[in-house]
Amino acid sequence: EPEVTQTPSHQVTQMGQEVILRCVPISNHLYFYWYRQILGQKVEFLVSFYNNEISEKSEIFDDQFSVERPDGSNFTLKIRSTKLEDSAMYFCASYRGLNTEAFFGQGTRLTVV
Amino acid sequence: QQQVKQSPQSLIVQKGGISIINCAYENTAFDYFPWYQQFPGKGPALLIAIRPDVSEKKEGRFTISFNKSAKQFSLHIMDSQPGDSATYFCAARGRSGGYQKVTFGTGTKLQVIP
């Protein structure tokens, strides 16, 4: 069964450092998303991406965040200068098209120290 | 208006019992209501879903009941098993411009004890 894969599974970084979280969506999917889950809390929408541009972003997704699909297969989330409160699980999800199911990756646990 | 409210926050059920998790929404533009199951260290996985034109959907031991007029829906797990112990998120999907977005509830941590 096709799956969304995310790397790394766990990243520890110092406050103020840049991190890049990587996702490989399912190959024929067209819509890509990042969600965040702070430990013990709900899953929060960060950003959606379609046709090589951001289609929507939440208030969490400020200027420190950016997304890119550099090579047609990877989908990345970059946090320019990490803060302690960025510590969370970050999930990538992809959809084939409207009215289809979202498939989530297993997540990257980001720990900012 | 984009919120999905979920209760209870945690639930302990004996093996063989019925687990019930409730959700409520406000946005009538939501057109699809999935439930996700999440095990520790894993991403959310789709468990069962319902569209608002149906009042109930059953898949095995899992049933969604949907009340469109009350804007409420619930997940029932019959004959709950220890392997069902996980966090369950209700969600609602709606269009945002030409794109769809899933809004999650706050989650219910279910523990099924032998």
mmCIF file with all atom_site columns, C-alpha atoms in Angstrom:
data_model
loop_
_atom_site.group_PDB
_atom_site.id
_atom_site.type_symbol
_atom_site.label_atom_id
_atom_site.label_alt_id
_atom_site.label_comp_id
_atom_site.label_asym_id
_atom_site.label_entity_id
_atom_site.label_seq_id
_atom_site.pdbx_PDB_ins_code
_atom_site.Cartn_x
_atom_site.Cartn_y
_atom_site.Cartn_z
_atom_site.occupancy
_atom_site.B_iso_or_equiv
_atom_site.pdbx_formal_charge
_atom_site.auth_seq_id
_atom_site.auth_comp_id
_atom_site.auth_asym_id
_atom_site.auth_atom_id
_atom_site.pdbx_PDB_model_num
ATOM 1   C CA . GLU A 1 1   ? 0.000   0.000  0.000  1.00 0.00 ? 1   GLU A CA 1
ATOM 2   C CA . PRO A 1 2   ? 1.409   3.416  -0.883 1.00 0.00 ? 2   PRO A CA 1
ATOM 3   C CA . GLU A 1 3   ? 2.335   5.600  2.045  1.00 0.00 ? 3   GLU A CA 1
ATOM 4   C CA . VAL A 1 4   ? 3.556   9.048  2.921  1.00 0.00 ? 4   VAL A CA 1
ATOM 5   C CA . THR A 1 5   ? 7.068   8.908  4.310  1.00 0.00 ? 5   THR A CA 1
ATOM 6   C CA . GLN A 1 6   ? 8.705   11.498 6.524  1.00 0.00 ? 6   GLN A CA 1
ATOM 7   C CA . THR A 1 7   ? 12.307  12.001 7.533  1.00 0.00 ? 7   THR A CA 1
ATOM 8   C CA . PRO A 1 8   ? 13.845  12.248 10.005 1.00 0.00 ? 8   PRO A CA 1
ATOM 9   C CA . SER A 1 9   ? 11.639  10.512 12.554 1.00 0.00 ? 9   SER A CA 1
ATOM 10  C CA . HIS A 1 10  ? 13.174  12.590 15.337 1.00 0.00 ? 10  HIS A CA 1
ATOM 11  C CA . GLN A 1 11  ? 15.228  15.767 15.185 1.00 0.00 ? 11  GLN A CA 1
ATOM 12  C CA . VAL A 1 12  ? 16.780  17.621 18.070 1.00 0.00 ? 12  VAL A CA 1
ATOM 13  C CA . THR A 1 13  ? 17.944  21.149 17.363 1.00 0.00 ? 13  THR A CA 1
ATOM 14  C CA . GLN A 1 14  ? 19.162  24.135 19.282 1.00 0.00 ? 14  GLN A CA 1
ATOM 15  C CA . MET A 1 15  ? 16.983  27.171 19.591 1.00 0.00 ? 15  MET A CA 1
ATOM 16  C CA . GLY A 1 16  ? 17.629  29.612 16.762 1.00 0.00 ? 16  GLY A CA 1
ATOM 17  C CA . GLN A 1 17  ? 18.812  26.942 14.336 1.00 0.00 ? 17  GLN A CA 1
ATOM 18  C CA . GLU A 1 18  ? 17.162  26.195 11.019 1.00 0.00 ? 18  GLU A CA 1
ATOM 19  C CA . VAL A 1 19  ? 15.532  22.823 10.442 1.00 0.00 ? 19  VAL A CA 1
ATOM 20  C CA . ILE A 1 20  ? 14.134  21.184 7.350  1.00 0.00 ? 20  ILE A CA 1
ATOM 21  C CA . LEU A 1 21  ? 11.555  18.447 7.670  1.00 0.00 ? 21  LEU A CA 1
ATOM 22  C CA . ARG A 1 22  ? 11.135  16.222 4.674  1.00 0.00 ? 22  ARG A CA 1
ATOM 23  C CA . CYS A 1 23  ? 8.157   14.393 3.274  1.00 0.00 ? 23  CYS A CA 1
ATOM 24  C CA . VAL A 1 24  ? 7.647   12.172 0.272  1.00 0.00 ? 24  VAL A CA 1
ATOM 25  C CA . PRO A 1 25  ? 3.946   12.211 -0.558 1.00 0.00 ? 25  PRO A CA 1
ATOM 26  C CA . ILE A 1 26  ? 2.202   9.433  -2.443 1.00 0.00 ? 26  ILE A CA 1
ATOM 27  C CA . SER A 1 27  ? 3.274   9.717  -6.048 1.00 0.00 ? 27  SER A CA 1
ATOM 28  C CA . ASN A 1 28  ? -0.008  10.577 -7.796 1.00 0.00 ? 28  ASN A CA 1
ATOM 29  C CA . HIS A 1 29  ? -1.205  12.961 -5.092 1.00 0.00 ? 29  HIS A CA 1
ATOM 30  C CA . LEU A 1 30  ? -1.634  16.618 -5.908 1.00 0.00 ? 30  LEU A CA 1
ATOM 31  C CA . TYR A 1 31  ? -2.455  18.312 -2.598 1.00 0.00 ? 31  TYR A CA 1
ATOM 32  C CA . PHE A 1 32  ? 0.023   18.496 0.235  1.00 0.00 ? 32  PHE A CA 1
ATOM 33  C CA . TYR A 1 33  ? -0.333  19.581 3.808  1.00 0.00 ? 33  TYR A CA 1
ATOM 34  C CA . TRP A 1 34  ? 1.631   20.075 6.978  1.00 0.00 ? 34  TRP A CA 1
ATOM 35  C CA . TYR A 1 35  ? 0.037   19.659 10.369 1.00 0.00 ? 35  TYR A CA 1
ATOM 36  C CA . ARG A 1 36  ? 1.514   20.064 13.823 1.00 0.00 ? 36  ARG A CA 1
ATOM 37  C CA . GLN A 1 37  ? 0.704   18.303 17.082 1.00 0.00 ? 37  GLN A CA 1
ATOM 38  C CA . ILE A 1 38  ? 2.130   19.638 20.300 1.00 0.00 ? 38  ILE A CA 1
ATOM 39  C CA . LEU A 1 39  ? 2.486   16.798 22.803 1.00 0.00 ? 39  LEU A CA 1
ATOM 40  C CA . GLY A 1 40  ? -0.891  15.801 24.188 1.00 0.00 ? 40  GLY A CA 1
ATOM 41  C CA . GLN A 1 41  ? -2.784  18.356 22.135 1.00 0.00 ? 41  GLN A CA 1
ATOM 42  C CA . LYS A 1 42  ? -4.833  18.286 18.978 1.00 0.00 ? 42  LYS A CA 1
ATOM 43  C CA . VAL A 1 43  ? -3.548  18.136 15.444 1.00 0.00 ? 43  VAL A CA 1
ATOM 44  C CA . GLU A 1 44  ? -3.358  21.670 14.019 1.00 0.00 ? 44  GLU A CA 1
ATOM 45  C CA . PHE A 1 45  ? -3.345  22.719 10.390 1.00 0.00 ? 45  PHE A CA 1
ATOM 46  C CA . LEU A 1 46  ? -0.270  24.637 9.269  1.00 0.00 ? 46  LEU A CA 1
ATOM 47  C CA . VAL A 1 47  ? -0.331  24.964 5.507  1.00 0.00 ? 47  VAL A CA 1
ATOM 48  C CA . SER A 1 48  ? -1.711  23.501 2.303  1.00 0.00 ? 48  SER A CA 1
ATOM 49  C CA . PHE A 1 49  ? 0.154   23.413 -0.993 1.00 0.00 ? 49  PHE A CA 1
ATOM 50  C CA . TYR A 1 50  ? -1.100  22.802 -4.502 1.00 0.00 ? 50  TYR A CA 1
ATOM 51  C CA . ASN A 1 51  ? 0.287   23.451 -7.949 1.00 0.00 ? 51  ASN A CA 1
ATOM 52  C CA . ASN A 1 52  ? 3.597   24.631 -6.501 1.00 0.00 ? 52  ASN A CA 1
ATOM 53  C CA . GLU A 1 53  ? 2.135   27.308 -4.328 1.00 0.00 ? 53  GLU A CA 1
ATOM 54  C CA . ILE A 1 54  ? 0.639   27.766 -0.911 1.00 0.00 ? 54  ILE A CA 1
ATOM 55  C CA . SER A 1 55  ? -3.139  27.630 -1.093 1.00 0.00 ? 55  SER A CA 1
ATOM 56  C CA . GLU A 1 56  ? -3.828  28.337 2.552  1.00 0.00 ? 56  GLU A CA 1
ATOM 57  C CA . LYS A 1 57  ? -1.885  28.841 5.746  1.00 0.00 ? 57  LYS A CA 1
ATOM 58  C CA . SER A 1 58  ? -2.859  29.129 9.377  1.00 0.00 ? 58  SER A CA 1
ATOM 59  C CA . GLU A 1 59  ? -1.857  31.866 11.795 1.00 0.00 ? 59  GLU A CA 1
ATOM 60  C CA . ILE A 1 60  ? 0.755   29.473 13.176 1.00 0.00 ? 60  ILE A CA 1
ATOM 61  C CA . PHE A 1 61  ? 2.541   29.513 9.812  1.00 0.00 ? 61  PHE A CA 1
ATOM 62  C CA . ASP A 1 62  ? 4.355   32.809 10.213 1.00 0.00 ? 62  ASP A CA 1
ATOM 63  C CA . ASP A 1 63  ? 7.408   34.179 8.411  1.00 0.00 ? 63  ASP A CA 1
ATOM 64  C CA . GLN A 1 64  ? 9.663   31.656 10.151 1.00 0.00 ? 64  GLN A CA 1
ATOM 65  C CA . PHE A 1 65  ? 8.025   28.843 8.185  1.00 0.00 ? 65  PHE A CA 1
ATOM 66  C CA . SER A 1 66  ? 8.292   28.022 4.517  1.00 0.00 ? 66  SER A CA 1
ATOM 67  C CA . VAL A 1 67  ? 7.390   25.080 2.309  1.00 0.00 ? 67  VAL A CA 1
ATOM 68  C CA . GLU A 1 68  ? 8.838   23.860 -0.920 1.00 0.00 ? 68  GLU A CA 1
ATOM 69  C CA . ARG A 1 69  ? 8.466   21.074 -3.420 1.00 0.00 ? 69  ARG A CA 1
ATOM 70  C CA . PRO A 1 70  ? 11.968  21.249 -4.833 1.00 0.00 ? 70  PRO A CA 1
ATOM 71  C CA . ASP A 1 71  ? 12.063  18.267 -7.148 1.00 0.00 ? 71  ASP A CA 1
ATOM 72  C CA . GLY A 1 72  ? 8.548   17.027 -7.818 1.00 0.00 ? 72  GLY A CA 1
ATOM 73  C CA . SER A 1 73  ? 8.704   14.291 -5.210 1.00 0.00 ? 73  SER A CA 1
ATOM 74  C CA . ASN A 1 74  ? 9.851   15.799 -1.915 1.00 0.00 ? 74  ASN A CA 1
ATOM 75  C CA . PHE A 1 75  ? 7.773   18.274 0.055  1.00 0.00 ? 75  PHE A CA 1
ATOM 76  C CA . THR A 1 76  ? 9.685   20.155 2.732  1.00 0.00 ? 76  THR A CA 1
ATOM 77  C CA . LEU A 1 77  ? 8.867   22.325 5.703  1.00 0.00 ? 77  LEU A CA 1
ATOM 78  C CA . LYS A 1 78  ? 11.577  24.723 6.778  1.00 0.00 ? 78  LYS A CA 1
ATOM 79  C CA . ILE A 1 79  ? 11.656  26.529 10.092 1.00 0.00 ? 79  ILE A CA 1
ATOM 80  C CA . ARG A 1 80  ? 14.206  29.316 9.829  1.00 0.00 ? 80  ARG A CA 1
ATOM 81  C CA . SER A 1 81  ? 14.943  30.099 13.449 1.00 0.00 ? 81  SER A CA 1
ATOM 82  C CA . THR A 1 82  ? 13.456  27.533 15.785 1.00 0.00 ? 82  THR A CA 1
ATOM 83  C CA . LYS A 1 83  ? 11.872  28.456 19.086 1.00 0.00 ? 83  LYS A CA 1
ATOM 84  C CA . LEU A 1 84  ? 11.228  26.247 22.080 1.00 0.00 ? 84  LEU A CA 1
ATOM 85  C CA . GLU A 1 85  ? 7.505   26.337 21.324 1.00 0.00 ? 85  GLU A CA 1
ATOM 86  C CA . ASP A 1 86  ? 8.132   24.799 17.905 1.00 0.00 ? 86  ASP A CA 1
ATOM 87  C CA . SER A 1 87  ? 8.745   21.480 19.661 1.00 0.00 ? 87  SER A CA 1
ATOM 88  C CA . ALA A 1 88  ? 6.008   19.183 18.357 1.00 0.00 ? 88  ALA A CA 1
ATOM 89  C CA . MET A 1 89  ? 5.216   16.311 16.041 1.00 0.00 ? 89  MET A CA 1
ATOM 90  C CA . TYR A 1 90  ? 4.964   17.515 12.471 1.00 0.00 ? 90  TYR A CA 1
ATOM 91  C CA . PHE A 1 91  ? 2.812   15.487 10.119 1.00 0.00 ? 91  PHE A CA 1
ATOM 92  C CA . CYS A 1 92  ? 2.780   15.652 6.375  1.00 0.00 ? 92  CYS A CA 1
ATOM 93  C CA . ALA A 1 93  ? -0.378  14.607 4.553  1.00 0.00 ? 93  ALA A CA 1
ATOM 94  C CA . SER A 1 94  ? -1.303  14.273 0.925  1.00 0.00 ? 94  SER A CA 1
ATOM 95  C CA . TYR A 1 95  ? -4.472  13.899 -1.100 1.00 0.00 ? 95  TYR A CA 1
ATOM 96  C CA . ARG A 1 96  ? -4.943  12.684 -4.646 1.00 0.00 ? 96  ARG A CA 1
ATOM 97  C CA . GLY A 1 97  ? -7.708  15.193 -5.286 1.00 0.00 ? 97  GLY A CA 1
ATOM 98  C CA . LEU A 1 98  ? -10.745 16.833 -3.834 1.00 0.00 ? 98  LEU A CA 1
ATOM 99  C CA . ASN A 1 99  ? -13.134 14.461 -2.056 1.00 0.00 ? 99  ASN A CA 1
ATOM 100 C CA . THR A 1 100 ? -10.438 11.830 -1.592 1.00 0.00 ? 100 THR A CA 1
ATOM 101 C CA . GLU A 1 101 ? -8.877  10.616 1.604  1.00 0.00 ? 101 GLU A CA 1
ATOM 102 C CA . ALA A 1 102 ? -5.915  12.214 3.276  1.00 0.00 ? 102 ALA A CA 1
ATOM 103 C CA . PHE A 1 103 ? -2.961  9.992  3.986  1.00 0.00 ? 103 PHE A CA 1
ATOM 104 C CA . PHE A 1 104 ? -0.713  11.008 6.850  1.00 0.00 ? 104 PHE A CA 1
ATOM 105 C CA . GLY A 1 105 ? 2.937   10.259 7.345  1.00 0.00 ? 105 GLY A CA 1
ATOM 106 C CA . GLN A 1 106 ? 4.243   8.900  10.620 1.00 0.00 ? 106 GLN A CA 1
ATOM 107 C CA . GLY A 1 107 ? 5.512   12.284 11.651 1.00 0.00 ? 107 GLY A CA 1
ATOM 108 C CA . THR A 1 108 ? 8.747   13.959 12.628 1.00 0.00 ? 108 THR A CA 1
ATOM 109 C CA . ARG A 1 109 ? 9.239   14.679 16.293 1.00 0.00 ? 109 ARG A CA 1
ATOM 110 C CA . LEU A 1 110 ? 11.016  18.023 16.558 1.00 0.00 ? 110 LEU A CA 1
ATOM 111 C CA . THR A 1 111 ? 12.617  18.867 19.867 1.00 0.00 ? 111 THR A CA 1
ATOM 112 C CA . VAL A 1 112 ? 14.036  22.359 20.268 1.00 0.00 ? 112 VAL A CA 1
ATOM 113 C CA . VAL A 1 113 ? 16.433  22.736 23.181 1.00 0.00 ? 113 VAL A CA 1
ATOM 114 C CA . GLN B 2 1   ? -16.694 28.553 13.412 1.00 0.00 ? 1   GLN B CA 1
ATOM 115 C CA . GLN B 2 2   ? -13.990 26.214 12.208 1.00 0.00 ? 2   GLN B CA 1
ATOM 116 C CA . GLN B 2 3   ? -13.776 24.401 15.541 1.00 0.00 ? 3   GLN B CA 1
ATOM 117 C CA . VAL B 2 4   ? -14.670 20.806 16.199 1.00 0.00 ? 4   VAL B CA 1
ATOM 118 C CA . LYS B 2 5   ? -15.360 20.099 19.856 1.00 0.00 ? 5   LYS B CA 1
ATOM 119 C CA . GLN B 2 6   ? -14.671 16.613 21.173 1.00 0.00 ? 6   GLN B CA 1
ATOM 120 C CA . SER B 2 7   ? -15.419 14.870 24.451 1.00 0.00 ? 7   SER B CA 1
ATOM 121 C CA . PRO B 2 8   ? -14.414 13.220 26.668 1.00 0.00 ? 8   PRO B CA 1
ATOM 122 C CA . GLN B 2 9   ? -10.723 14.020 26.818 1.00 0.00 ? 9   GLN B CA 1
ATOM 123 C CA . SER B 2 10  ? -9.995  10.549 28.150 1.00 0.00 ? 10  SER B CA 1
ATOM 124 C CA . LEU B 2 11  ? -11.975 7.364  28.516 1.00 0.00 ? 11  LEU B CA 1
ATOM 125 C CA . ILE B 2 12  ? -11.392 4.094  30.315 1.00 0.00 ? 12  ILE B CA 1
ATOM 126 C CA . VAL B 2 13  ? -13.516 1.147  29.248 1.00 0.00 ? 13  VAL B CA 1
ATOM 127 C CA . GLN B 2 14  ? -13.439 -2.474 30.262 1.00 0.00 ? 14  GLN B CA 1
ATOM 128 C CA . LYS B 2 15  ? -12.776 -5.095 27.628 1.00 0.00 ? 15  LYS B CA 1
ATOM 129 C CA . GLY B 2 16  ? -16.023 -5.993 25.914 1.00 0.00 ? 16  GLY B CA 1
ATOM 130 C CA . GLY B 2 17  ? -17.656 -2.691 26.772 1.00 0.00 ? 17  GLY B CA 1
ATOM 131 C CA . ILE B 2 18  ? -18.839 0.103  24.488 1.00 0.00 ? 18  ILE B CA 1
ATOM 132 C CA . SER B 2 19  ? -16.656 3.165  23.989 1.00 0.00 ? 19  SER B CA 1
ATOM 133 C CA . ILE B 2 20  ? -18.492 6.336  22.988 1.00 0.00 ? 20  ILE B CA 1
ATOM 134 C CA . ILE B 2 21  ? -16.804 9.537  21.851 1.00 0.00 ? 21  ILE B CA 1
ATOM 135 C CA . ASN B 2 22  ? -18.792 12.636 20.948 1.00 0.00 ? 22  ASN B CA 1
ATOM 136 C CA . CYS B 2 23  ? -18.083 15.561 18.663 1.00 0.00 ? 23  CYS B CA 1
ATOM 137 C CA . ALA B 2 24  ? -19.855 18.750 17.698 1.00 0.00 ? 24  ALA B CA 1
ATOM 138 C CA . TYR B 2 25  ? -19.222 21.265 14.965 1.00 0.00 ? 25  TYR B CA 1
ATOM 139 C CA . GLU B 2 26  ? -20.502 24.681 13.972 1.00 0.00 ? 26  GLU B CA 1
ATOM 140 C CA . ASN B 2 27  ? -19.635 25.158 10.332 1.00 0.00 ? 27  ASN B CA 1
ATOM 141 C CA . THR B 2 28  ? -22.440 23.837 8.149  1.00 0.00 ? 28  THR B CA 1
ATOM 142 C CA . ALA B 2 29  ? -20.080 23.894 5.166  1.00 0.00 ? 29  ALA B CA 1
ATOM 143 C CA . PHE B 2 30  ? -18.270 20.824 6.455  1.00 0.00 ? 30  PHE B CA 1
ATOM 144 C CA . ASP B 2 31  ? -19.093 17.984 4.076  1.00 0.00 ? 31  ASP B CA 1
ATOM 145 C CA . TYR B 2 32  ? -17.218 14.990 5.374  1.00 0.00 ? 32  TYR B CA 1
ATOM 146 C CA . PHE B 2 33  ? -16.560 13.706 8.875  1.00 0.00 ? 33  PHE B CA 1
ATOM 147 C CA . PRO B 2 34  ? -13.687 11.261 9.365  1.00 0.00 ? 34  PRO B CA 1
ATOM 148 C CA . TRP B 2 35  ? -12.461 9.649  12.541 1.00 0.00 ? 35  TRP B CA 1
ATOM 149 C CA . TYR B 2 36  ? -8.759  9.046  12.952 1.00 0.00 ? 36  TYR B CA 1
ATOM 150 C CA . GLN B 2 37  ? -7.017  6.583  15.218 1.00 0.00 ? 37  GLN B CA 1
ATOM 151 C CA . GLN B 2 38  ? -3.550  7.423  16.450 1.00 0.00 ? 38  GLN B CA 1
ATOM 152 C CA . PHE B 2 39  ? -1.165  5.116  18.266 1.00 0.00 ? 39  PHE B CA 1
ATOM 153 C CA . PRO B 2 40  ? 1.776   6.590  20.187 1.00 0.00 ? 40  PRO B CA 1
ATOM 154 C CA . GLY B 2 41  ? 4.558   7.707  17.872 1.00 0.00 ? 41  GLY B CA 1
ATOM 155 C CA . LYS B 2 42  ? 2.435   7.226  14.757 1.00 0.00 ? 42  LYS B CA 1
ATOM 156 C CA . GLY B 2 43  ? 0.511   9.516  12.468 1.00 0.00 ? 43  GLY B CA 1
ATOM 157 C CA . PRO B 2 44  ? -3.288  9.677  12.436 1.00 0.00 ? 44  PRO B CA 1
ATOM 158 C CA . ALA B 2 45  ? -4.827  6.881  10.394 1.00 0.00 ? 45  ALA B CA 1
ATOM 159 C CA . LEU B 2 46  ? -8.311  7.011  8.951  1.00 0.00 ? 46  LEU B CA 1
ATOM 160 C CA . LEU B 2 47  ? -10.637 4.699  10.852 1.00 0.00 ? 47  LEU B CA 1
ATOM 161 C CA . ILE B 2 48  ? -14.114 5.392  9.498  1.00 0.00 ? 48  ILE B CA 1
ATOM 162 C CA . ALA B 2 49  ? -15.876 8.357  7.934  1.00 0.00 ? 49  ALA B CA 1
ATOM 163 C CA . ILE B 2 50  ? -19.373 9.587  7.161  1.00 0.00 ? 50  ILE B CA 1
ATOM 164 C CA . ARG B 2 51  ? -21.029 12.132 4.903  1.00 0.00 ? 51  ARG B CA 1
ATOM 165 C CA . PRO B 2 52  ? -23.803 14.369 6.290  1.00 0.00 ? 52  PRO B CA 1
ATOM 166 C CA . ASP B 2 53  ? -26.525 12.821 4.133  1.00 0.00 ? 53  ASP B CA 1
ATOM 167 C CA . VAL B 2 54  ? -26.254 9.581  6.133  1.00 0.00 ? 54  VAL B CA 1
ATOM 168 C CA . SER B 2 55  ? -27.292 9.178  9.779  1.00 0.00 ? 55  SER B CA 1
ATOM 169 C CA . GLU B 2 56  ? -25.248 6.099  10.587 1.00 0.00 ? 56  GLU B CA 1
ATOM 170 C CA . LYS B 2 57  ? -22.342 4.145  9.219  1.00 0.00 ? 57  LYS B CA 1
ATOM 171 C CA . LYS B 2 58  ? -21.071 0.861  10.574 1.00 0.00 ? 58  LYS B CA 1
ATOM 172 C CA . GLU B 2 59  ? -17.812 -0.909 9.808  1.00 0.00 ? 59  GLU B CA 1
ATOM 173 C CA . GLY B 2 60  ? -17.179 -3.941 11.935 1.00 0.00 ? 60  GLY B CA 1
ATOM 174 C CA . ARG B 2 61  ? -17.155 -2.910 15.577 1.00 0.00 ? 61  ARG B CA 1
ATOM 175 C CA . PHE B 2 62  ? -17.031 0.807  14.715 1.00 0.00 ? 62  PHE B CA 1
ATOM 176 C CA . THR B 2 63  ? -20.166 2.892  14.149 1.00 0.00 ? 63  THR B CA 1
ATOM 177 C CA . ILE B 2 64  ? -20.565 6.592  13.454 1.00 0.00 ? 64  ILE B CA 1
ATOM 178 C CA . SER B 2 65  ? -23.868 8.180  14.380 1.00 0.00 ? 65  SER B CA 1
ATOM 179 C CA . PHE B 2 66  ? -24.541 11.532 12.745 1.00 0.00 ? 66  PHE B CA 1
ATOM 180 C CA . ASN B 2 67  ? -27.147 14.117 13.711 1.00 0.00 ? 67  ASN B CA 1
ATOM 181 C CA . LYS B 2 68  ? -27.131 16.830 11.079 1.00 0.00 ? 68  LYS B CA 1
ATOM 182 C CA . SER B 2 69  ? -29.734 19.072 12.743 1.00 0.00 ? 69  SER B CA 1
ATOM 183 C CA . ALA B 2 70  ? -27.828 19.047 16.032 1.00 0.00 ? 70  ALA B CA 1
ATOM 184 C CA . LYS B 2 71  ? -24.463 19.268 14.269 1.00 0.00 ? 71  LYS B CA 1
ATOM 185 C CA . GLN B 2 72  ? -23.178 16.388 16.334 1.00 0.00 ? 72  GLN B CA 1
ATOM 186 C CA . PHE B 2 73  ? -21.604 13.055 15.554 1.00 0.00 ? 73  PHE B CA 1
ATOM 187 C CA . SER B 2 74  ? -20.243 10.239 17.625 1.00 0.00 ? 74  SER B CA 1
ATOM 188 C CA . LEU B 2 75  ? -18.076 7.163  17.395 1.00 0.00 ? 75  LEU B CA 1
ATOM 189 C CA . HIS B 2 76  ? -19.162 3.947  19.050 1.00 0.00 ? 76  HIS B CA 1
ATOM 190 C CA . ILE B 2 77  ? -16.718 1.101  19.504 1.00 0.00 ? 77  ILE B CA 1
ATOM 191 C CA . MET B 2 78  ? -18.555 -2.090 20.327 1.00 0.00 ? 78  MET B CA 1
ATOM 192 C CA . ASP B 2 79  ? -16.883 -4.971 22.181 1.00 0.00 ? 79  ASP B CA 1
ATOM 193 C CA . SER B 2 80  ? -13.881 -2.746 22.934 1.00 0.00 ? 80  SER B CA 1
ATOM 194 C CA . GLN B 2 81  ? -10.537 -4.536 23.001 1.00 0.00 ? 81  GLN B CA 1
ATOM 195 C CA . PRO B 2 82  ? -7.185  -3.646 24.584 1.00 0.00 ? 82  PRO B CA 1
ATOM 196 C CA . GLY B 2 83  ? -5.815  -3.229 21.050 1.00 0.00 ? 83  GLY B CA 1
ATOM 197 C CA . ASP B 2 84  ? -8.272  -0.360 20.569 1.00 0.00 ? 84  ASP B CA 1
ATOM 198 C CA . SER B 2 85  ? -6.351  1.667  23.157 1.00 0.00 ? 85  SER B CA 1
ATOM 199 C CA . ALA B 2 86  ? -5.272  4.749  21.249 1.00 0.00 ? 86  ALA B CA 1
ATOM 200 C CA . THR B 2 87  ? -6.112  8.396  20.793 1.00 0.00 ? 87  THR B CA 1
ATOM 201 C CA . TYR B 2 88  ? -9.136  9.047  18.618 1.00 0.00 ? 88  TYR B CA 1
ATOM 202 C CA . PHE B 2 89  ? -9.687  12.284 16.751 1.00 0.00 ? 89  PHE B CA 1
ATOM 203 C CA . CYS B 2 90  ? -12.896 13.304 15.138 1.00 0.00 ? 90  CYS B CA 1
ATOM 204 C CA . ALA B 2 91  ? -12.477 15.655 12.246 1.00 0.00 ? 91  ALA B CA 1
ATOM 205 C CA . ALA B 2 92  ? -14.447 17.650 9.749  1.00 0.00 ? 92  ALA B CA 1
ATOM 206 C CA . ARG B 2 93  ? -13.461 18.412 6.215  1.00 0.00 ? 93  ARG B CA 1
ATOM 207 C CA . GLY B 2 94  ? -14.557 21.433 4.319  1.00 0.00 ? 94  GLY B CA 1
ATOM 208 C CA . ARG B 2 95  ? -13.663 23.426 1.306  1.00 0.00 ? 95  ARG B CA 1
ATOM 209 C CA . SER B 2 96  ? -11.533 26.494 1.675  1.00 0.00 ? 96  SER B CA 1
ATOM 210 C CA . GLY B 2 97  ? -11.538 28.211 -1.637 1.00 0.00 ? 97  GLY B CA 1
ATOM 211 C CA . GLY B 2 98  ? -10.825 25.439 -4.103 1.00 0.00 ? 98  GLY B CA 1
ATOM 212 C CA . TYR B 2 99  ? -9.035  23.280 -1.565 1.00 0.00 ? 99  TYR B CA 1
ATOM 213 C CA . GLN B 2 100 ? -10.109 21.018 1.213  1.00 0.00 ? 100 GLN B CA 1
ATOM 214 C CA . LYS B 2 101 ? -8.898  21.166 4.770  1.00 0.00 ? 101 LYS B CA 1
ATOM 215 C CA . VAL B 2 102 ? -9.343  18.797 7.682  1.00 0.00 ? 102 VAL B CA 1
ATOM 216 C CA . THR B 2 103 ? -10.064 20.356 11.068 1.00 0.00 ? 103 THR B CA 1
ATOM 217 C CA . PHE B 2 104 ? -9.375  18.047 13.977 1.00 0.00 ? 104 PHE B CA 1
ATOM 218 C CA . GLY B 2 105 ? -11.079 17.722 17.326 1.00 0.00 ? 105 GLY B CA 1
ATOM 219 C CA . THR B 2 106 ? -9.028  17.810 20.490 1.00 0.00 ? 106 THR B CA 1
ATOM 220 C CA . GLY B 2 107 ? -8.702  14.035 20.761 1.00 0.00 ? 107 GLY B CA 1
ATOM 221 C CA . THR B 2 108 ? -9.860  11.339 23.170 1.00 0.00 ? 108 THR B CA 1
ATOM 222 C CA . LYS B 2 109 ? -7.380  9.017  24.781 1.00 0.00 ? 109 LYS B CA 1
ATOM 223 C CA . LEU B 2 110 ? -9.061  5.636  25.070 1.00 0.00 ? 110 LEU B CA 1
ATOM 224 C CA . GLN B 2 111 ? -7.763  2.960  27.375 1.00 0.00 ? 111 GLN B CA 1
ATOM 225 C CA . VAL B 2 112 ? -9.378  -0.459 27.268 1.00 0.00 ? 112 VAL B CA 1
ATOM 226 C CA . ILE B 2 113 ? -8.547  -2.487 30.340 1.00 0.00 ? 113 ILE B CA 1
ATOM 227 C CA . PRO B 2 114 ? -8.686  -6.304 30.397 1.00 0.00 ? 114 PRO B CA 1
#
